[in-house]
């Protein structure tokens, strides 16, 4: 039985199937001539070395050879029990080492059927078959035509079928997927990370594989996001520039078009699209829970990340009333829980503050409710603490205070427009006037901006002496806004993030256009009641009795004109 007999073979010919099996049996007896002829059918022409390995290689045009190979693969898929690891090792190596993109589609489909048969007939080939399929996911061409897209779909279908027939397959598949993830340090192969992650997300969406290891796949993807993100240093010079104020960092500065930044941008688009498809399929809530676990384990306590956390932000924007609320609530609980260490609690409230301040899909009522819990927590702390200002001892408390001030820098007017929301902030004055002195310890840029907002909205009586224009900002990298920075510096994914993000310029426009009246001013004493706008008056109303506010103002007057940020609650992070 030689290759010439396979050429015109009909798979329904039982005699031919028997003949192939006899050839396999003869190899076990030492007669390998006809076996070697069959092995030769698995060889194909390769492109010359030096050509682009990611491009699709030339495929042999010999129709007869292609037909022979297809027929052989179909017969072998029905004869896997006859394949011996020792005597047929060469043939098995060729099958399992095949780069499917080097073949014609019909041959690929026959090969995939054989791989499925090998994986499901005997457990001894399961791991090798899964490795072959994953290897081909990683080595797919950069551009796929319609035929090759169908091939890619068939590879996923093969993984799905194997996982259906062998329940342990997804657990065996997971470490193979992790090992095949392109490293950020392998620049030559790093460009394959985008199609590979896209394939991972498709597996996460699988009804069988995703159900078993979907959470782990998301953890894997988030880990690579973190690693790539850490490689981008575009923000460092910006954040370390002491000439910039914290709230002046929304500059028109783009990330240089490095390989890493471009890949991360493409990954963001793919991941955002995946999250949108999960929403359309009604499984966003499930994915959100898994995504938060990845965020908690990989992102929360990692410093200087600029983009990875926006996977959570975008997921929340798709479902504000569910995912959006849960994300804030989970962060708040992490801050409130004394079971967490200081770093985790501080980072959690920092993320919470930036999220509440920047997410335009969160209602003012929800933001107010979150602020109330933060204010109450800080007020309770003050009632039980008789210590002086020591940032290293009370770092969690100061982080909570700084979070409150930061959120109010963005949300103060919308909250104070509703009297019920105003009343929820009443304990804040006692917190700020406590001997722990949070206004002296918190980041100076946050304190200064808060005082400007407080004056504009009538929250406190703030003299012009407290609007600090000359502040040292050497600690900008520790500013609360750093966890959800703006502008979004990745070009392709910008359109998906910007519509959901509150820009600092929007807040400035709000309070700069407002007519400001501060208690103690006498310029408007002769105004008629008929000229008073009730809504504006409500915005200017202090939330505390006049004598109490004046007492606070007198205390503030004793503060230095410059507040050093060196004792920022974020300093030790």
Coordinates of C-alpha atoms in Angstrom, one line a residue:
X1 CA 0.0 0.0 0.0
X2 CA 1.8 3.1 -1.2
X3 CA 1.1 6.8 -1.7
X4 CA -0.1 6.2 -5.3
X5 CA -2.9 4.1 -4.0
X6 CA -4.1 6.9 -1.6
X7 CA -4.2 9.4 -4.5
X8 CA -7.5 8.2 -5.9
X9 CA -8.9 6.6 -2.8
X10 CA -12.4 6.7 -1.6
X11 CA -12.8 6.9 2.1
X12 CA -15.8 4.6 1.9
X13 CA -13.5 1.9 0.5
X14 CA -13.1 -0.4 3.5
X15 CA -10.3 -2.2 1.7
X16 CA -8.3 1.0 1.6
X17 CA -8.8 1.6 5.3
X18 CA -7.7 -1.9 6.0
X19 CA -4.7 -1.4 3.8
X20 CA -3.6 1.7 5.7
X21 CA -4.0 -0.1 9.0
X22 CA -1.8 -2.9 7.7
X23 CA 0.9 -0.4 6.8
X24 CA 0.8 0.9 10.3
X25 CA 1.0 -2.6 11.7
X26 CA 3.9 -3.5 9.4
X27 CA 5.9 -0.6 10.8
X28 CA 5.5 -2.2 14.2
X29 CA 7.0 -5.4 12.8
X30 CA 10.0 -3.6 11.3
X31 CA 8.8 -3.2 7.7
X32 CA 8.8 0.6 7.3
X33 CA 9.0 1.1 3.5
X34 CA 5.3 1.8 2.9
X35 CA 5.0 3.6 6.2
X36 CA 7.8 6.0 5.2
X37 CA 5.9 6.8 2.0
X38 CA 2.8 7.7 4.0
X39 CA 5.0 9.9 6.3
X40 CA 6.3 11.8 3.3
X41 CA 2.7 12.9 2.5
X42 CA 2.8 15.0 5.7
X43 CA 5.7 17.1 4.5
X44 CA 5.0 20.4 2.7
X45 CA 7.1 23.1 1.1
X46 CA 8.2 25.9 3.4
X47 CA 9.0 29.5 2.7
X48 CA 12.7 30.4 2.5
X49 CA 14.2 31.4 5.9
X50 CA 14.2 35.1 6.5
X51 CA 10.7 35.6 5.2
X52 CA 8.0 37.0 7.6
X53 CA 7.1 34.1 9.8
X54 CA 3.8 35.7 10.6
X55 CA 2.7 35.9 7.0
X56 CA 0.9 33.0 5.4
X57 CA 3.5 30.6 3.7
X58 CA 3.2 29.3 0.2
X59 CA 0.9 26.3 -0.1
X60 CA 1.8 23.5 -2.5
X61 CA -0.2 23.7 -5.7
X62 CA 0.1 20.0 -6.5
X63 CA -3.6 19.0 -6.4
X64 CA -2.8 15.3 -6.2
X65 CA -0.5 15.7 -3.2
X66 CA -3.1 17.8 -1.4
X67 CA -5.8 15.2 -2.2
X68 CA -3.6 12.3 -1.0
X69 CA -2.8 14.2 2.3
X70 CA -6.5 14.9 2.9
X71 CA -7.5 11.3 2.3
X72 CA -4.7 10.0 4.6
X73 CA -5.7 12.3 7.4
X74 CA -9.3 11.2 7.1
X75 CA -8.4 7.5 7.3
X76 CA -6.0 8.1 10.2
X77 CA -8.8 9.9 12.1
X78 CA -10.7 6.6 12.0
X79 CA -7.7 4.5 12.9
X80 CA -6.1 6.3 15.9
X81 CA -6.3 3.1 17.9
X82 CA -3.7 1.7 15.5
X83 CA -1.2 4.5 16.1
X84 CA 1.7 3.5 18.4
X85 CA 3.7 6.1 20.3
X86 CA 7.0 4.3 19.6
X87 CA 6.8 2.9 16.1
X88 CA 4.7 5.7 14.6
X89 CA 6.4 8.5 16.6
X90 CA 7.6 10.3 13.4
X91 CA 4.1 10.4 11.9
X92 CA 2.6 11.6 15.2
X93 CA 5.2 14.3 15.5
X94 CA 4.4 15.6 12.0
X95 CA 0.7 15.6 12.8
X96 CA 1.0 17.3 16.1
X97 CA 3.7 19.7 15.0
X98 CA 1.8 20.9 12.0
X99 CA 1.2 24.6 11.4
X100 CA -2.3 24.4 10.0
X101 CA -2.0 27.7 8.2
X102 CA 0.5 26.1 5.8
X103 CA -2.2 23.8 4.3
X104 CA -5.3 24.1 2.1
X105 CA -8.6 24.4 4.0
X106 CA -9.8 20.9 3.2
X107 CA -6.6 19.4 4.5
X108 CA -6.9 21.6 7.6
X109 CA -10.4 20.3 8.3
X110 CA -9.2 16.7 8.0
X111 CA -6.3 17.4 10.3
X112 CA -8.5 19.0 12.9
X113 CA -10.8 15.9 12.8
X114 CA -7.7 13.7 13.4
X115 CA -6.5 15.9 16.3
X116 CA -10.0 15.6 17.9
X117 CA -9.9 11.8 17.5
X118 CA -6.4 11.6 19.0
X119 CA -7.4 13.8 21.9
X120 CA -10.6 12.0 22.8
X121 CA -9.8 8.4 22.0
X122 CA -7.0 8.0 24.4
X123 CA -5.9 10.4 27.2
X124 CA -2.2 9.9 26.4
X125 CA -2.5 12.4 23.4
X126 CA -4.8 14.9 25.0
X127 CA -2.2 17.4 26.3
X128 CA -0.3 17.2 23.0
X129 CA -3.4 17.8 20.9
X130 CA -4.4 20.8 23.0
X131 CA -0.9 22.2 22.7
X132 CA -1.1 21.8 18.9
X133 CA -4.3 23.7 18.7
X134 CA -3.1 26.5 21.1
X135 CA 0.2 26.8 19.1
X136 CA -1.8 27.4 16.0
X137 CA -3.9 30.1 17.7
X138 CA -0.7 31.8 18.6
X139 CA 0.8 31.5 15.1
X140 CA -2.2 32.6 13.0
X141 CA -1.4 35.0 10.2
X142 CA -1.7 38.8 10.7
X143 CA -4.4 39.0 8.1
X144 CA -7.1 36.4 7.6
X145 CA -9.2 36.1 4.5
X146 CA -12.7 34.6 4.8
X147 CA -11.4 31.1 4.3
X148 CA -8.8 31.5 7.0
X149 CA -11.4 33.0 9.3
X150 CA -13.4 29.9 8.8
X151 CA -10.3 27.8 9.7
X152 CA -9.9 29.9 12.9
X153 CA -13.5 29.1 13.8
X154 CA -12.8 25.4 13.2
X155 CA -9.9 25.5 15.6
X156 CA -12.1 27.0 18.3
X157 CA -14.7 24.4 17.5
X158 CA -12.1 21.6 17.9
X159 CA -11.2 22.9 21.4
X160 CA -14.8 23.2 22.3
X161 CA -15.6 19.6 21.1
X162 CA -12.6 18.1 22.9
X163 CA -13.6 19.9 26.1
X164 CA -17.2 18.6 25.7
X165 CA -16.0 15.0 25.2
X166 CA -13.3 15.1 27.8
X167 CA -14.4 17.1 30.9
X168 CA -10.9 17.5 32.2
X169 CA -9.7 19.1 29.0
X170 CA -10.3 22.8 30.1
X171 CA -8.2 22.3 33.2
X172 CA -5.4 20.8 31.2
X173 CA -5.8 23.5 28.6
X174 CA -5.4 26.4 31.0
X175 CA -1.6 26.1 31.8
X176 CA -1.0 25.6 28.0
X177 CA -2.7 28.8 27.3
X178 CA -0.7 30.6 30.0
X179 CA 2.6 29.2 28.8
X180 CA 1.8 30.3 25.2
X181 CA 1.0 33.9 26.2
X182 CA 3.6 36.1 24.5
X183 CA 6.1 37.7 26.9
X184 CA 6.5 41.5 27.1
X185 CA 10.2 40.9 27.0
X186 CA 10.1 39.0 23.7
X187 CA 9.8 42.1 21.4
X188 CA 10.2 39.9 18.3
X189 CA 7.1 37.9 19.1
X190 CA 5.2 40.5 21.2
X191 CA 3.1 41.6 18.2
X192 CA 1.2 38.3 18.3
X193 CA -0.2 39.2 21.7
X194 CA -3.3 41.0 20.2
X195 CA -4.7 38.1 18.1
X196 CA -3.7 35.7 20.9
X197 CA -5.6 37.6 23.5
X198 CA -8.6 37.9 21.1
X199 CA -8.6 34.2 20.9
X200 CA -8.4 33.9 24.7
X201 CA -11.4 36.1 25.0
X202 CA -13.3 34.0 22.5
X203 CA -12.5 30.9 24.7
X204 CA -13.7 32.8 27.8
X205 CA -17.0 33.2 26.0
X206 CA -17.2 29.5 25.3
X207 CA -20.1 27.8 27.0
X208 CA -17.9 24.9 28.1
X209 CA -14.3 26.2 28.4
X210 CA -15.4 29.6 29.7
X211 CA -17.6 28.0 32.4
X212 CA -14.7 26.0 33.8
X213 CA -11.7 28.3 33.3
X214 CA -13.2 31.7 32.2
X215 CA -12.2 33.4 35.4
X216 CA -8.6 32.2 35.0
X217 CA -8.5 33.3 31.4
X218 CA -9.6 36.8 32.4
X219 CA -6.9 36.8 35.1
X220 CA -4.4 35.9 32.4
X221 CA -5.5 38.7 30.1
X222 CA -5.5 41.2 33.0
X223 CA -2.0 40.1 33.9
X224 CA -0.7 40.8 30.4
X225 CA -2.5 44.2 30.4
X226 CA -0.7 45.0 33.6
X227 CA 2.7 44.0 32.3
X228 CA 2.3 46.0 29.1
X229 CA 1.0 49.0 31.0
X230 CA 4.0 48.9 33.3
X231 CA 6.3 49.1 30.2
X232 CA 4.7 52.5 29.2
X233 CA 6.4 55.4 30.9
X234 CA 4.7 58.2 29.0
X235 CA 3.1 59.6 32.1
X236 CA 6.2 59.7 34.3
X237 CA 7.6 63.0 33.1
X238 CA 4.2 64.5 33.2
X239 CA 3.5 63.4 36.8
X240 CA 6.9 64.3 38.1
X241 CA 6.8 67.8 36.7
X242 CA 6.6 70.0 39.8
X243 CA 5.6 73.0 37.6
X244 CA 2.2 71.4 36.9
X245 CA -0.7 71.5 39.3
X246 CA -2.6 68.3 39.8
X247 CA -5.8 69.6 38.1
X248 CA -3.8 71.0 35.2
X249 CA -2.6 67.7 34.0
X250 CA -5.3 67.3 31.3
X251 CA -3.0 68.3 28.6
X252 CA -3.1 67.4 24.9
X253 CA -0.2 65.0 25.2
X254 CA -0.3 61.7 23.3
X255 CA 1.6 58.5 24.0
X256 CA 4.5 58.1 21.6
X257 CA 3.7 55.4 19.0
X258 CA 5.8 52.7 20.6
X259 CA 5.2 49.1 19.9
X260 CA 3.9 48.5 23.4
X261 CA 1.5 51.4 23.4
X262 CA 0.1 50.5 20.1
X263 CA -0.4 46.9 21.2
X264 CA -2.0 48.0 24.4
X265 CA -4.4 50.3 22.5
X266 CA -5.4 47.4 20.2
X267 CA -5.9 45.1 23.2
X268 CA -8.1 47.7 24.8
X269 CA -10.3 47.9 21.8
X270 CA -10.6 44.1 21.6
X271 CA -11.4 43.8 25.3
X272 CA -13.9 46.6 25.3
X273 CA -15.6 44.9 22.3
X274 CA -15.6 41.7 24.2
X275 CA -17.3 43.3 27.2
X276 CA -19.9 44.8 25.0
X277 CA -20.6 41.4 23.4
X278 CA -20.9 40.0 26.9
X279 CA -23.5 42.7 27.7
X280 CA -25.4 41.8 24.5
X281 CA -25.4 38.2 25.5
X282 CA -26.7 38.9 29.0
X283 CA -23.5 37.7 30.8
X284 CA -21.9 40.9 31.7
X285 CA -22.7 40.5 35.4
X286 CA -20.9 37.1 35.5
X287 CA -17.9 38.5 33.7
X288 CA -17.8 41.6 35.9
X289 CA -17.4 39.4 39.0
X290 CA -14.5 37.6 37.5
X291 CA -13.0 40.8 36.2
X292 CA -13.2 42.4 39.6
X293 CA -11.3 39.4 41.1
X294 CA -8.6 40.0 38.5
X295 CA -8.6 43.7 39.4
X296 CA -8.3 42.9 43.1
X297 CA -5.4 40.5 42.7
X298 CA -3.4 42.2 40.0
X299 CA -4.2 45.8 39.7
X300 CA -5.4 47.3 43.0
X301 CA -2.0 47.3 44.7
X302 CA 0.2 47.8 41.6
X303 CA 1.5 51.3 41.3
X304 CA 1.8 53.6 38.3
X305 CA -0.7 51.8 36.1
X306 CA -2.3 54.1 33.6
X307 CA -4.7 52.0 31.5
X308 CA -5.4 48.5 32.8
X309 CA -7.9 49.7 35.4
X310 CA -10.1 51.0 32.6
X311 CA -11.3 47.5 31.8
X312 CA -13.3 47.8 35.1
X313 CA -14.3 51.4 34.3
X314 CA -15.7 50.4 30.8
X315 CA -17.5 47.4 32.2
X316 CA -19.2 49.7 34.7
X317 CA -20.2 52.2 32.0
X318 CA -22.0 49.4 30.2
X319 CA -24.3 48.7 33.2
X320 CA -24.1 51.6 35.6
X321 CA -27.0 50.6 37.8
X322 CA -25.6 47.1 38.4
X323 CA -21.8 46.8 37.7
X324 CA -21.2 50.5 38.2
X325 CA -22.8 50.4 41.7
X326 CA -21.1 47.2 42.6
X327 CA -17.7 48.4 41.7
X328 CA -18.0 51.4 44.0
X329 CA -19.5 49.3 46.8
X330 CA -16.8 46.7 46.6
X331 CA -14.1 49.4 46.8
X332 CA -15.8 51.0 49.7
X333 CA -16.1 47.7 51.6
X334 CA -12.4 47.1 51.1
X335 CA -11.6 50.5 52.5
X336 CA -13.9 50.0 55.5
X337 CA -12.7 46.5 56.4
X338 CA -10.1 46.5 59.1
X339 CA -9.2 43.0 57.9
X340 CA -7.4 44.5 54.9
X341 CA -3.9 45.9 55.3
X342 CA -3.2 49.6 55.2
X343 CA -2.0 49.7 51.6
X344 CA -5.1 47.8 50.3
X345 CA -7.4 50.1 52.2
X346 CA -5.7 53.3 51.0
X347 CA -5.5 52.1 47.4
X348 CA -9.2 51.0 47.5
X349 CA -10.4 54.4 48.6
X350 CA -8.1 56.2 46.2
X351 CA -9.6 54.2 43.3
X352 CA -13.1 54.8 44.7
X353 CA -12.5 58.6 44.9
X354 CA -11.3 58.8 41.3
X355 CA -14.1 56.6 40.1
X356 CA -16.8 58.6 41.8
X357 CA -15.3 61.8 40.6
X358 CA -14.8 60.9 37.0
X359 CA -17.6 58.5 36.0
X360 CA -20.3 60.5 34.4
X361 CA -22.7 57.6 34.3
X362 CA -23.0 57.6 38.1
X363 CA -25.9 59.6 39.5
X364 CA -25.4 62.5 41.9
X365 CA -27.6 60.6 44.5
X366 CA -25.4 57.5 44.4
X367 CA -22.2 59.6 44.6
X368 CA -23.7 61.4 47.6
X369 CA -24.6 58.2 49.3
X370 CA -21.0 56.9 48.9
X371 CA -19.7 60.3 50.2
X372 CA -22.0 60.0 53.2
X373 CA -20.5 56.6 54.2
X374 CA -17.0 58.0 53.8
X375 CA -17.8 61.1 55.8
X376 CA -19.5 59.1 58.6
X377 CA -16.4 56.7 58.7
X378 CA -14.0 59.6 59.1
X379 CA -16.3 61.3 61.6
X380 CA -16.5 58.1 63.7
X381 CA -12.7 57.9 63.6
X382 CA -12.4 61.5 64.9
X383 CA -14.7 60.8 67.8
X384 CA -12.5 57.9 69.0
X385 CA -9.1 59.5 68.3
X386 CA -7.5 62.1 70.5
X387 CA -4.2 62.1 68.7
X388 CA -2.4 64.9 66.9
X389 CA -1.7 64.9 63.1
X390 CA 0.6 62.0 62.4
X391 CA 0.2 60.8 58.8
X392 CA 2.3 57.7 59.3
X393 CA -0.1 56.5 62.0
X394 CA -3.4 57.6 60.6
X395 CA -2.8 57.1 56.9
X396 CA -6.1 55.3 56.2
X397 CA -8.0 58.1 57.9
X398 CA -6.2 60.8 55.8
X399 CA -6.7 58.8 52.7
X400 CA -10.4 58.8 53.4
X401 CA -10.5 62.5 54.0
X402 CA -8.5 63.1 50.8
X403 CA -10.9 60.9 48.9
X404 CA -13.9 63.0 50.1
X405 CA -12.2 66.3 49.1
X406 CA -11.2 65.0 45.7
X407 CA -14.7 63.8 44.9
X408 CA -16.2 67.1 46.0
X409 CA -13.7 68.9 43.6
X410 CA -15.7 67.3 40.8
X411 CA -19.1 66.8 42.2
X412 CA -19.7 69.5 44.7
X413 CA -22.2 71.6 42.8
X414 CA -24.4 68.7 41.7
X415 CA -24.5 67.4 45.3
X416 CA -25.2 70.8 46.9
X417 CA -28.0 71.5 44.5
X418 CA -30.1 69.0 46.5
X419 CA -30.8 69.9 50.1
X420 CA -31.0 66.3 51.2
X421 CA -27.6 65.6 49.8
X422 CA -26.2 68.7 51.5
X423 CA -27.3 67.4 54.9
X424 CA -25.4 64.2 54.4
X425 CA -22.2 66.2 54.4
X426 CA -22.9 67.9 57.7
X427 CA -20.3 65.9 59.7
X428 CA -17.6 66.9 57.3
X429 CA -16.9 70.2 59.1
X430 CA -16.2 68.4 62.4
X431 CA -13.8 66.1 60.5
X432 CA -11.9 69.0 58.9
X433 CA -11.7 71.0 62.1
X434 CA -10.5 68.0 64.2
X435 CA -7.0 68.1 65.7
X436 CA -5.9 65.5 63.3
X437 CA -6.0 68.4 60.9
X438 CA -6.6 66.7 57.5
X439 CA -6.5 69.9 55.6
X440 CA -2.8 70.3 56.6
X441 CA -1.9 66.7 55.8
X442 CA -3.8 65.9 52.6
X443 CA -2.3 66.6 49.2
X444 CA -2.0 70.4 48.8
X445 CA -3.4 70.5 45.3
X446 CA -6.5 68.6 46.4
X447 CA -7.0 70.9 49.5
X448 CA -6.5 74.0 47.4
X449 CA -9.0 73.0 44.7
X450 CA -11.5 71.9 47.4
X451 CA -11.3 75.3 49.0
X452 CA -11.9 77.0 45.7
X453 CA -14.9 74.8 45.0
X454 CA -16.2 75.3 48.6
X455 CA -16.0 79.1 48.1
X456 CA -17.7 79.0 44.7
X457 CA -20.5 76.8 46.0
X458 CA -20.9 78.3 49.5
X459 CA -20.0 75.1 51.3
X460 CA -17.7 77.0 53.7
X461 CA -16.7 80.6 54.1
X462 CA -13.3 80.6 52.5
X463 CA -11.2 83.8 52.4
X464 CA -9.0 84.5 49.3
X465 CA -6.1 83.8 51.6
X466 CA -6.9 80.1 51.3
X467 CA -6.9 79.9 47.5
X468 CA -3.3 78.7 47.2
X469 CA -1.8 79.6 43.8
X470 CA 1.9 78.8 44.5
X471 CA 2.0 75.2 45.6
X472 CA 4.9 72.7 45.5
X473 CA 3.6 69.6 43.6
X474 CA 6.5 67.2 43.8
X475 CA 4.1 64.5 44.9
X476 CA 1.8 64.6 41.8
X477 CA 2.4 60.9 41.1
X478 CA 0.6 60.2 44.4
X479 CA -2.4 62.3 43.6
X480 CA -5.7 60.7 43.8
X481 CA -6.5 61.3 40.1
X482 CA -3.6 59.2 39.0
X483 CA -5.6 55.9 39.1
X484 CA -8.0 57.1 36.5
X485 CA -5.9 59.6 34.6
X486 CA -7.2 61.9 31.8
X487 CA -6.9 62.5 28.9
X488 CA -7.0 59.0 27.5
X489 CA -3.7 58.8 25.6
X490 CA -4.4 55.7 23.5
X491 CA -5.7 56.8 20.1
X492 CA -8.0 53.9 19.0
X493 CA -9.7 53.2 22.3
X494 CA -10.2 56.9 23.1
X495 CA -13.6 57.1 21.5
X496 CA -14.8 54.3 23.8
X497 CA -13.6 55.9 27.1
X498 CA -14.0 59.6 26.6
X499 CA -17.8 59.8 26.4
X500 CA -18.0 58.3 30.0
X501 CA -15.4 60.4 31.6
X502 CA -15.8 63.8 33.4
X503 CA -13.2 66.2 32.2
X504 CA -11.7 68.7 34.6
X505 CA -12.4 71.5 32.1
X506 CA -16.2 70.7 32.4
X507 CA -16.0 71.2 36.2
X508 CA -14.1 74.4 35.9
X509 CA -16.6 75.8 33.4
X510 CA -19.4 75.0 35.8
X511 CA -18.0 77.0 38.8
X512 CA -16.2 79.7 36.9
X513 CA -19.5 80.7 35.2
X514 CA -21.4 80.6 38.5
X515 CA -22.2 83.8 40.4
X516 CA -20.3 83.4 43.7
X517 CA -21.6 85.0 46.9
X518 CA -19.8 84.2 50.2
X519 CA -21.2 84.7 53.6
X520 CA -19.6 87.8 55.1
X521 CA -19.6 89.7 51.8
X522 CA -21.7 92.8 51.8
X523 CA -21.7 93.8 48.2
X524 CA -25.1 92.3 47.5
X525 CA -26.9 93.3 50.8
X526 CA -29.1 95.8 48.9
X527 CA -30.3 93.3 46.4
X528 CA -34.1 93.0 46.4
X529 CA -35.6 89.6 47.3
X530 CA -37.4 89.8 43.9
X531 CA -34.0 89.5 42.2
X532 CA -32.9 86.4 44.1
X533 CA -32.8 83.1 42.1
X534 CA -33.9 80.4 44.6
X535 CA -31.8 77.8 42.9
X536 CA -28.7 79.9 43.1
X537 CA -29.3 80.8 46.7
X538 CA -29.6 77.1 47.5
X539 CA -26.3 76.5 45.9
X540 CA -24.6 79.2 48.0
X541 CA -26.2 78.1 51.3
X542 CA -23.8 76.9 54.0
X543 CA -24.5 73.5 55.4
X544 CA -23.6 74.6 58.9
X545 CA -24.7 77.4 61.3
X546 CA -23.0 80.8 60.7
X547 CA -21.1 80.9 64.0
X548 CA -19.7 77.5 63.4
X549 CA -18.5 78.2 59.9
X550 CA -16.8 81.5 61.1
X551 CA -15.0 79.5 63.8
X552 CA -13.6 77.2 61.1
X553 CA -12.6 80.2 59.0
X554 CA -10.6 81.7 61.8
X555 CA -8.8 78.4 62.3
X556 CA -8.0 78.3 58.6
X557 CA -6.6 81.8 58.7
X558 CA -3.8 80.5 60.9
X559 CA -2.8 78.0 58.3
X560 CA 0.4 78.7 56.3
X561 CA 0.0 79.9 52.7
X562 CA 1.7 76.8 51.5
X563 CA 0.8 73.3 52.5
X564 CA 3.6 70.8 51.9
X565 CA 2.5 67.7 50.2
X566 CA 5.4 65.7 51.8
X567 CA 3.1 64.2 54.3
X568 CA 0.6 63.0 51.8
X569 CA -1.3 59.9 52.9
X570 CA -0.1 58.3 49.7
X571 CA 3.6 58.9 50.5
X572 CA 4.4 55.4 51.7
X573 CA 2.7 53.6 48.8

